[in-house]
Coordinates of C-alpha atoms in Angstrom, one line a residue:
X1 CA 84.7 149.9 215.6
X2 CA 82.2 150.2 212.4
X3 CA 81.8 146.9 211.4
X4 CA 81.0 147.3 207.0
X5 CA 78.4 147.4 205.0
X6 CA 76.6 144.8 203.1
X7 CA 74.0 146.3 200.7
X8 CA 70.8 143.4 200.0
X9 CA 69.4 144.1 196.8
X10 CA 65.4 145.0 197.2
X11 CA 63.3 141.6 196.0
X12 CA 60.1 143.0 194.5
X13 CA 57.2 141.1 196.2
X14 CA 54.6 138.8 194.6
X15 CA 51.3 139.1 196.3
X16 CA 49.4 136.6 193.3
X17 CA 51.4 133.7 193.6
X18 CA 54.7 132.5 194.6
X19 CA 57.9 133.2 193.3
X20 CA 59.1 136.1 191.1
X21 CA 57.3 138.1 189.3
X22 CA 56.9 138.0 185.6
X23 CA 58.5 139.8 183.0
X24 CA 56.0 142.0 182.4
X25 CA 55.0 142.9 185.9
X26 CA 58.7 144.4 186.8
X27 CA 62.0 145.7 185.0
X28 CA 64.8 143.5 184.4
X29 CA 67.1 145.7 186.5
X30 CA 64.6 144.6 189.9
X31 CA 63.7 141.4 189.0
X32 CA 67.5 139.5 189.9
X33 CA 65.9 135.8 189.9
X34 CA 64.5 136.4 185.9
X35 CA 67.3 134.3 183.9
X36 CA 67.7 131.7 186.7
X37 CA 66.5 128.1 186.8
X38 CA 63.6 127.8 188.7
X39 CA 61.8 124.5 190.3
X40 CA 58.4 125.1 191.0
X41 CA 57.0 123.4 193.8
X42 CA 53.9 124.0 196.3
X43 CA 53.6 126.3 199.4
X44 CA 52.3 123.1 201.8
X45 CA 56.5 121.1 200.7
X46 CA 58.9 120.9 203.4
X47 CA 61.7 122.7 203.3
X48 CA 63.9 119.0 202.3
X49 CA 62.0 119.5 198.7
X50 CA 63.0 123.2 198.2
X51 CA 66.7 122.9 198.6
X52 CA 66.9 119.1 197.3
X53 CA 70.4 120.1 195.7
X54 CA 71.7 116.3 195.0
X55 CA 68.9 115.4 193.3
X56 CA 65.2 113.3 193.7
X57 CA 67.4 109.9 193.5
X58 CA 67.9 110.9 197.6
X59 CA 63.9 111.8 198.5
X60 CA 62.3 108.8 196.1
X61 CA 64.0 105.7 196.1
X62 CA 61.2 103.1 195.9
X63 CA 62.5 99.7 196.7
X64 CA 63.2 101.8 199.8
X65 CA 60.8 100.8 202.9
X66 CA 59.8 104.0 203.7
X67 CA 58.7 105.3 200.3
X68 CA 55.5 106.1 201.2
X69 CA 56.7 107.5 204.5
X70 CA 58.9 110.2 202.2
X71 CA 56.4 110.9 199.4
X72 CA 54.0 112.0 202.0
X73 CA 56.0 114.9 203.4
X74 CA 58.4 115.7 200.8
X75 CA 55.6 114.7 198.1
X76 CA 55.4 112.7 194.7
X77 CA 58.5 110.9 192.7
X78 CA 56.1 111.5 189.6
X79 CA 55.8 115.0 190.4
X80 CA 59.6 116.3 191.2
X81 CA 60.7 118.9 188.9
X82 CA 63.5 118.1 186.2
X83 CA 64.6 121.8 186.1
X84 CA 68.1 120.3 187.6
X85 CA 68.3 116.7 185.6
X86 CA 71.9 116.5 183.4
X87 CA 70.4 115.7 180.2
X88 CA 73.9 113.7 177.7
X89 CA 73.2 115.6 174.1
X90 CA 73.6 112.4 171.9
X91 CA 76.8 113.1 169.7
X92 CA 76.6 109.7 167.9
X93 CA 74.9 111.7 164.3
X94 CA 78.8 113.3 164.7
X95 CA 80.5 110.3 164.7
X96 CA 82.1 109.1 161.7
X97 CA 84.2 105.6 161.1
X98 CA 87.5 106.3 158.9
X99 CA 88.6 102.6 159.1
X100 CA 86.6 100.5 155.9
X101 CA 88.6 97.8 154.5
X102 CA 86.5 94.7 155.6
X103 CA 87.9 92.6 158.9
X104 CA 90.9 90.5 158.1
X105 CA 90.0 86.8 159.1
X106 CA 92.9 84.3 160.7
X107 CA 94.5 81.9 159.1
X108 CA 93.9 78.4 160.0
X109 CA 95.4 76.3 157.6
X110 CA 98.5 75.7 159.2
X111 CA 96.5 74.8 162.1
X112 CA 94.4 72.5 160.3
X113 CA 97.4 70.9 158.7
X114 CA 99.1 69.6 162.0
X115 CA 95.8 68.5 163.0
X116 CA 94.8 66.0 160.3
X117 CA 98.8 64.9 160.5
X118 CA 98.1 64.2 163.4
X119 CA 94.7 62.3 163.1
X120 CA 96.7 60.3 160.0
X121 CA 99.4 59.2 162.1
X122 CA 97.3 58.0 165.5
X123 CA 94.7 56.4 162.7
X124 CA 98.1 54.3 161.4
X125 CA 99.5 53.3 164.3
X126 CA 96.1 52.4 165.6
X127 CA 96.0 49.6 162.2
X128 CA 99.4 48.9 162.7
X129 CA 98.7 47.2 167.0
X130 CA 95.1 45.9 165.1
X131 CA 97.8 44.3 162.9
X132 CA 99.8 42.9 165.7
X133 CA 97.1 42.3 168.2
X134 CA 95.8 39.7 165.2
X135 CA 98.7 37.6 164.6
X136 CA 99.9 37.3 168.7
X137 CA 98.7 33.6 169.8
X138 CA 95.7 33.2 171.3
X139 CA 97.0 31.6 174.6
X140 CA 99.4 34.9 174.5
X141 CA 96.6 36.7 174.4
X142 CA 95.1 35.3 177.3
X143 CA 97.3 35.4 179.5
X144 CA 98.5 39.8 178.8
X145 CA 93.9 39.6 179.4
X146 CA 94.9 37.5 183.0
X147 CA 97.9 39.9 184.0
X148 CA 95.6 43.0 183.5
X149 CA 92.3 42.1 185.2
X150 CA 94.8 41.2 188.0
X151 CA 96.6 44.8 188.5
X152 CA 93.1 46.4 187.6
X153 CA 92.0 44.5 191.5
X154 CA 94.7 44.7 192.8
X155 CA 94.1 48.5 192.5
X156 CA 90.7 48.4 193.1
X157 CA 91.0 46.2 195.9
X158 CA 88.9 47.2 199.4
X159 CA 91.8 48.2 202.1
X160 CA 95.8 47.7 202.1
X161 CA 98.6 49.1 199.8
X162 CA 99.3 46.3 197.2
X163 CA 97.6 47.9 194.2
X164 CA 99.5 51.8 195.3
X165 CA 103.2 50.6 196.1
X166 CA 104.7 51.5 193.3
X167 CA 103.0 53.9 192.4
X168 CA 103.1 55.9 195.7
X169 CA 99.3 56.8 195.7
X170 CA 97.6 57.2 199.0
X171 CA 94.3 56.5 199.8
X172 CA 92.1 58.8 201.8
X173 CA 92.5 57.0 205.3
X174 CA 96.3 55.6 205.1
X175 CA 97.8 58.8 206.9
X176 CA 102.0 58.6 207.4
X177 CA 101.4 58.7 211.2
X178 CA 105.1 59.6 213.3
X179 CA 107.4 56.8 212.9
X180 CA 109.7 56.7 215.7
X181 CA 113.5 55.8 214.8
X182 CA 116.1 54.2 216.8
X183 CA 118.8 56.6 218.2
X184 CA 122.6 55.5 218.3
X185 CA 123.1 56.0 222.0
X186 CA 121.2 56.3 224.7
X187 CA 121.3 59.9 226.5
X188 CA 122.5 59.6 230.1
X189 CA 120.1 62.1 233.0
X190 CA 123.8 63.0 234.4
X191 CA 124.8 64.4 231.0
X192 CA 125.1 68.8 230.8
X193 CA 123.4 70.3 227.5
X194 CA 126.0 72.5 226.2
X195 CA 124.4 73.3 222.9
X196 CA 121.9 72.7 221.1
X197 CA 122.0 73.6 217.0
X198 CA 119.1 73.0 215.0
X199 CA 119.5 71.1 211.2
X200 CA 118.1 74.1 209.2
X201 CA 120.9 75.9 210.8
X202 CA 123.6 74.0 208.9
X203 CA 121.9 75.4 205.0
X204 CA 123.3 79.0 206.2
X205 CA 126.8 78.0 207.3
X206 CA 128.7 78.2 203.8
X207 CA 132.8 78.3 203.1
X208 CA 133.6 79.2 199.7
X209 CA 137.1 78.8 198.5
X210 CA 138.1 76.3 200.8
X211 CA 140.9 74.5 198.8
X212 CA 143.6 72.2 201.0
X213 CA 146.6 71.0 200.5
X214 CA 149.0 67.3 201.1
X215 CA 151.2 67.4 204.3
X216 CA 154.0 66.7 203.0
X217 CA 155.7 63.3 203.8
X218 CA 152.1 61.7 205.1
X219 CA 151.6 59.9 202.0
X220 CA 150.8 56.2 202.5
X221 CA 149.7 53.4 200.3
X222 CA 149.1 52.3 196.7
X223 CA 146.7 52.2 194.1
X224 CA 145.6 50.5 191.1
X225 CA 145.1 52.3 188.0
X226 CA 140.6 52.4 187.2
X227 CA 139.0 50.6 184.7
X228 CA 137.6 52.8 182.2
X229 CA 135.7 50.2 180.3
X230 CA 133.4 49.9 183.7
X231 CA 131.9 53.4 181.7
X232 CA 130.6 51.6 178.7
X233 CA 128.8 48.9 180.5
X234 CA 125.2 49.0 180.5
X235 CA 121.4 46.9 181.3
X236 CA 121.9 45.4 177.6
X237 CA 125.3 44.4 178.5
X238 CA 125.4 44.1 182.2
X239 CA 128.1 42.5 183.8
X240 CA 127.7 40.1 187.3
X241 CA 129.6 41.0 190.7
X242 CA 132.6 39.4 191.4
X243 CA 133.8 38.2 195.3
X244 CA 137.3 39.9 195.1
X245 CA 139.4 39.4 197.7
X246 CA 141.6 41.8 199.7
X247 CA 141.6 43.5 203.4
X248 CA 139.9 46.2 204.4
X249 CA 141.1 48.8 207.1
X250 CA 139.1 51.1 209.0
X251 CA 140.7 53.3 212.0
X252 CA 139.0 56.0 214.1
X253 CA 140.6 59.5 215.1
X254 CA 142.4 58.9 218.0
X255 CA 143.8 55.2 217.2
X256 CA 145.4 56.5 214.2
X257 CA 149.0 56.7 214.3
X258 CA 150.1 59.5 212.1
X259 CA 146.8 62.0 213.1
X260 CA 148.9 61.6 217.0
X261 CA 151.9 62.7 215.3
X262 CA 150.3 65.6 213.4
X263 CA 148.6 66.2 216.7
X264 CA 152.5 66.7 218.6
X265 CA 153.7 68.2 215.5
X266 CA 151.3 71.1 215.7
X267 CA 150.1 70.3 212.7
X268 CA 146.8 71.7 213.3
X269 CA 143.8 71.9 215.6
X270 CA 141.3 70.2 214.3
X271 CA 141.8 66.5 213.8
X272 CA 139.3 64.4 211.9
X273 CA 138.8 61.5 209.2
X274 CA 136.8 62.4 205.6
X275 CA 134.1 60.3 206.9
X276 CA 133.0 61.9 209.8
X277 CA 133.4 65.6 207.8
X278 CA 130.7 64.2 205.5
X279 CA 128.5 63.1 208.5
X280 CA 128.1 66.2 209.4
X281 CA 127.8 67.9 206.1
X282 CA 125.1 66.3 205.7
X283 CA 123.4 66.2 209.0
X284 CA 120.5 67.8 207.2
X285 CA 119.1 65.3 204.9
X286 CA 120.1 62.1 208.0
X287 CA 117.2 60.2 208.2
X288 CA 118.8 57.7 211.0
X289 CA 120.5 58.6 214.1
X290 CA 124.0 59.3 214.5
X291 CA 126.8 60.4 217.2
X292 CA 129.9 61.8 217.2
X293 CA 132.6 62.1 219.9
X294 CA 134.3 65.0 220.4
X295 CA 137.4 64.9 222.1
X296 CA 139.0 68.3 223.8
X297 CA 142.7 68.0 224.4
X298 CA 144.4 71.1 225.3
X299 CA 144.0 73.5 222.6
X300 CA 143.2 70.5 219.8
X301 CA 139.9 68.6 219.0
X302 CA 139.5 65.1 218.1
X303 CA 135.5 64.2 216.1
X304 CA 136.0 60.2 216.6
X305 CA 133.3 57.7 216.0
X306 CA 131.8 55.5 218.9
X307 CA 133.2 52.0 219.5
X308 CA 129.5 50.2 219.1
X309 CA 131.0 45.9 218.9
X310 CA 129.5 46.0 215.7
X311 CA 130.8 45.0 212.4
X312 CA 129.6 48.8 211.6
X313 CA 129.2 51.7 213.1
X314 CA 126.1 54.4 212.3
X315 CA 128.7 57.1 211.2
X316 CA 130.2 55.1 208.0
X317 CA 127.3 52.5 207.6
X318 CA 125.9 52.9 203.8
X319 CA 123.0 53.1 204.2
X320 CA 120.0 51.8 201.2
X321 CA 117.0 54.1 200.3
X322 CA 117.7 56.5 203.4
X323 CA 116.1 59.8 201.8
X324 CA 113.4 58.0 200.6
X325 CA 109.3 58.7 200.6
X326 CA 109.3 55.1 203.5
X327 CA 112.6 55.0 204.0
X328 CA 114.0 50.5 206.0
X329 CA 113.2 50.7 209.5
X330 CA 115.6 49.1 211.7
X331 CA 112.5 46.2 213.6
X332 CA 111.3 45.8 210.3
X333 CA 110.0 41.4 209.6
X334 CA 112.1 39.9 206.9
X335 CA 115.9 40.7 205.3
X336 CA 114.6 44.5 204.4
X337 CA 115.4 45.9 207.4
X338 CA 118.1 48.6 207.1
X339 CA 120.8 47.0 209.8
X340 CA 120.4 44.1 207.3
X341 CA 120.9 46.4 204.1
X342 CA 123.4 48.5 205.1
X343 CA 125.6 45.4 206.0
X344 CA 124.9 43.7 202.7
X345 CA 125.3 47.6 200.9
X346 CA 128.9 47.1 202.2
X347 CA 130.2 44.2 200.9
X348 CA 128.4 45.3 197.7
X349 CA 130.3 48.2 197.8
X350 CA 134.0 46.5 199.0
X351 CA 133.6 44.1 195.9
X352 CA 132.5 46.3 193.5
X353 CA 135.8 48.9 194.0
X354 CA 137.9 46.5 193.6
X355 CA 136.6 44.8 190.4
X356 CA 136.5 48.0 188.8
X357 CA 140.2 48.1 189.0
X358 CA 143.4 46.7 186.2
X359 CA 144.6 44.8 189.2
X360 CA 147.0 42.7 186.9
X361 CA 149.1 45.6 185.8
X362 CA 151.6 47.6 187.7
X363 CA 150.2 49.9 190.7
X364 CA 151.0 53.5 192.0
X365 CA 153.2 53.2 194.9
X366 CA 153.0 56.8 197.2
X367 CA 156.1 57.3 198.9
X368 CA 155.6 55.6 202.1
X369 CA 154.1 51.8 201.0
X370 CA 153.2 51.0 203.8
X371 CA 150.2 52.0 205.7
X372 CA 151.0 52.8 209.4
X373 CA 147.6 51.4 210.6
X374 CA 148.0 48.3 209.4
X375 CA 151.7 48.3 210.3
X376 CA 152.0 45.0 212.9
X377 CA 148.8 43.1 210.7
X378 CA 150.4 40.4 208.2
X379 CA 148.0 41.2 206.3
X380 CA 148.4 44.1 205.8
X381 CA 150.1 43.9 202.6
X382 CA 146.4 42.5 200.0
X383 CA 145.3 46.3 201.4
X384 CA 145.3 48.0 197.9
X385 CA 143.9 51.1 200.0
X386 CA 145.7 54.7 200.2
X387 CA 145.7 57.2 203.1
X388 CA 146.5 60.9 202.3
X389 CA 146.3 63.6 205.2
X390 CA 146.1 67.1 204.1
X391 CA 145.3 70.0 205.9
X392 CA 142.2 73.0 205.7
X393 CA 142.2 76.9 206.9
X394 CA 138.6 77.3 207.3
X395 CA 138.3 80.6 208.7
X396 CA 138.3 81.7 212.9
X397 CA 136.9 81.3 216.0
X398 CA 134.9 83.2 218.3
X399 CA 138.9 84.1 219.5
X400 CA 140.3 84.7 216.7
X401 CA 142.6 82.2 216.3
X402 CA 142.9 80.3 213.4
X403 CA 141.1 76.9 212.6
X404 CA 143.8 74.6 211.0
X405 CA 141.6 71.3 210.5
X406 CA 143.7 68.3 209.7
X407 CA 142.1 65.1 207.5
X408 CA 142.5 61.5 206.3
X409 CA 141.3 61.2 202.8
X410 CA 140.9 58.0 201.6
X411 CA 141.8 56.9 197.7
X412 CA 140.5 53.7 196.0
X413 CA 141.9 54.2 192.6
X414 CA 144.3 56.4 189.8
X415 CA 143.7 57.5 186.7
X416 CA 145.3 59.3 184.2
X417 CA 143.8 62.4 183.2
X418 CA 143.5 64.5 179.8
X419 CA 146.4 66.8 180.5
X420 CA 148.1 63.5 181.7
X421 CA 148.0 64.5 185.5
X422 CA 147.2 62.3 187.7
X423 CA 144.1 61.9 189.5
X424 CA 142.5 59.9 192.8
X425 CA 139.7 58.3 192.7
X426 CA 137.2 57.3 195.5
X427 CA 134.7 54.7 194.4
X428 CA 131.2 54.4 195.7
X429 CA 128.5 52.3 194.5
X430 CA 124.6 54.2 195.3
X431 CA 122.4 50.8 196.3
X432 CA 118.2 51.2 197.0
X433 CA 115.9 48.7 197.2
X434 CA 112.6 47.7 195.3
X435 CA 109.5 46.6 196.9
X436 CA 107.4 44.3 195.3

């Protein structure tokens, strides 16, 4: 095997110096390195300086701690050649400005005009306030100043929260510690846990386009018409709350004879009241404890409330300021505890939904005027409430069986709509407590 040969041009020997020969001592044909840039260096310099293609900054940094060592080995930076340095040409003389017009100044006249108008309005307000203060009684002035000083002292009082009760502000050491809520039922150790449902999971469960229908022949009671003049009541023309007579009916699901009849007729497989369903739907916003009993009878499920033996149950109790920043506690001293406030709200709501009705006019009667829940009660004639039993299709269960929900809905009033249709109303009052 014959290897290819590479011809290398002969280099002339320079016996009188270092580097290529001058042009006069050799021909241009033999001297190929004459036209190439050449950087001078001494024979005593290291090869690293002779082959420095990265520039002089690599070995001649004055901020480096090894500057003297580099200078001793590679030479001084002052003697370094600049044959390979890049020189930028100055092209500013070829630059010419095209736009010779004067720059336009921004127009600030509208801003100045609005500024002067605002200053004039502030000055007029100050003059009006001074005139009003000069005409006030001296005794009234002293009382106002005294009240301002009292509020100022309360806000700057050391310790406590007297000055921050209405503003919601907190001090640096006023932390909202965890408060133990009162449970609605005592959990027994022999109970078995079947499933645990987090309240955050309920936010993702949505049943769109669920429409119910009335169960034919199961509408009971009579209703009065709503007084629309109540909508025009304001703070200036307030109306006092009156004590209105009447009886109320609050029966659980399993004690309802109509629910029992519908279960025998196989009208649905899940039975509950509107109050229990509202408690389940608003469970992710609840603060106080509550519990619901589920009775399984065959293939039917009955959702019922627990008999607490008191005036009201945690399920149908009207809580006050439950979703506020600091809800009332059950064991709080005084009358502003959660239990007393709920009882007061219940009495207020019962009288309020009677006061806003036209009780002197003729009532609207359903097909069944008598309520079966209180058929044997002599005070059943005074019950001014109606019940409608409705059916909802809410999807299918895990076995792909349809879920038919039967709900007992409660109505308090009736009114005529814009198009002449009959509208049924449920009246509730919103209550809040103000701490002073």
